[in-house]
Amino acid sequence: MANMRVLLVDDDADLCTMQAEYLATEGFDADAVFDGEAGVHAALTGSYAAVVLDVMMPRLGGIDALRQIRAQSQVPVIMLTAKGDGIDRIVGLELGADDYIPKPCMPRELVARLRAILRRTQGSDSHTPQHAGPLSLFPEYRRAEWNGVPLELTNSEFQLLEILVSAGGRVLTKNELCERGLGRPHTRYDRSVDVHMSNLRQKLGNYPDGRSPIQTVRGVGYRLAND
């Protein structure tokens, strides 16, 4: 995981400097830009393994920057949100953010989240396609298809879908999905898994009888239904 290039997008130059210095001690090369427009341009160059994007910035805010990035790229994105601002977190996840961290955040937590995302997106050594009815996953290429039609999934969405397929219809708790899919424990008010599952339902097709392949098991978690 050493020497991975990370893009920091935040108008707080001092914070970026501190984060970049800490990331360097952990084996990352970090570049910083200080507004959303520059962040979008840099993120779309394909030079970075991950992007850390602040929500609150002048000119072009983080949410709009994320929207523009996702229109052209699936590079992993971690959003930095104001502590307690659940709306920004949910909107960011709905638009395709892979994870979020409330500010102020500890540099150690940022490193842990980055490593978790990069393990998921670059650590798969499986070459065997997985199939569940009309759904096909190709882990080696991080690609998914529904009835042969490619799906535009974020890295976190792909990871969660892969976990559901591997479970073979078994119900997975939110904590299992959060730990294995997002690389962190599930907390009481964390809606990340729910938002990702909602996004997946919208992107996947339905079975002929109208059912979604992703079923909610109330009070427990989610399962992938058989067609």
PDB file of N, CA and C in Angstrom, residues 40 58 66 73 99 103 105 114 149 173 208 211 218:
ATOM      1  N   VAL A  40     -11.813  18.765  -8.795  1.00  0.00           N
ATOM      2  CA  VAL A  40     -12.427  17.976  -9.875  1.00  0.00           C
ATOM      3  C   VAL A  40     -11.413  17.732 -10.982  1.00  0.00           C
ATOM      4  N   PRO A  58     -15.376  27.204  -0.749  1.00  0.00           N
ATOM      5  CA  PRO A  58     -15.907  28.305  -1.564  1.00  0.00           C
ATOM      6  C   PRO A  58     -15.964  27.920  -3.040  1.00  0.00           C
ATOM      7  N   LEU A  66     -18.163  16.379  -6.013  1.00  0.00           N
ATOM      8  CA  LEU A  66     -18.367  14.929  -6.068  1.00  0.00           C
ATOM      9  C   LEU A  66     -19.265  14.553  -7.240  1.00  0.00           C
ATOM     10  N   SER A  73     -15.838   9.428 -13.325  1.00  0.00           N
ATOM     11  CA  SER A  73     -14.832   8.569 -12.695  1.00  0.00           C
ATOM     12  C   SER A  73     -15.415   7.853 -11.474  1.00  0.00           C
ATOM     13  N   ASP A  99     -17.107   6.750   1.414  1.00  0.00           N
ATOM     14  CA  ASP A  99     -17.126   6.806   2.872  1.00  0.00           C
ATOM     15  C   ASP A  99     -17.111   8.269   3.281  1.00  0.00           C
ATOM     16  N   LYS A 103     -15.503  15.998  10.574  1.00  0.00           N
ATOM     17  CA  LYS A 103     -14.403  16.891  10.976  1.00  0.00           C
ATOM     18  C   LYS A 103     -14.707  17.461  12.363  1.00  0.00           C
ATOM     19  N   CYS A 105     -11.090  15.447  12.153  1.00  0.00           N
ATOM     20  CA  CYS A 105     -10.774  14.023  12.213  1.00  0.00           C
ATOM     21  C   CYS A 105      -9.312  13.838  12.591  1.00  0.00           C
ATOM     22  N   LEU A 114      -8.465   5.244   4.483  1.00  0.00           N
ATOM     23  CA  LEU A 114      -7.831   5.127   3.176  1.00  0.00           C
ATOM     24  C   LEU A 114      -7.340   3.708   2.926  1.00  0.00           C
ATOM     25  N   VAL A 149     -25.823  -6.186 -18.974  1.00  0.00           N
ATOM     26  CA  VAL A 149     -25.658  -4.739 -19.099  1.00  0.00           C
ATOM     27  C   VAL A 149     -24.763  -4.235 -17.967  1.00  0.00           C
ATOM     28  N   THR A 173     -25.917  -8.999   8.742  1.00  0.00           N
ATOM     29  CA  THR A 173     -26.245  -7.869   9.600  1.00  0.00           C
ATOM     30  C   THR A 173     -25.576  -6.608   9.075  1.00  0.00           C
ATOM     31  N   PRO A 208     -38.480 -10.765 -12.559  1.00  0.00           N
ATOM     32  CA  PRO A 208     -39.727 -10.697 -13.340  1.00  0.00           C
ATOM     33  C   PRO A 208     -40.983 -10.440 -12.510  1.00  0.00           C
ATOM     34  N   ARG A 211     -39.840  -8.057  -7.684  1.00  0.00           N
ATOM     35  CA  ARG A 211     -39.044  -7.965  -6.457  1.00  0.00           C
ATOM     36  C   ARG A 211     -37.655  -7.410  -6.738  1.00  0.00           C
ATOM     37  N   ARG A 218     -36.030  -6.851   8.392  1.00  0.00           N
ATOM     38  CA  ARG A 218     -36.225  -5.822   9.410  1.00  0.00           C
ATOM     39  C   ARG A 218     -35.584  -6.212  10.742  1.00  0.00           C
TER      40      ARG A 218
END
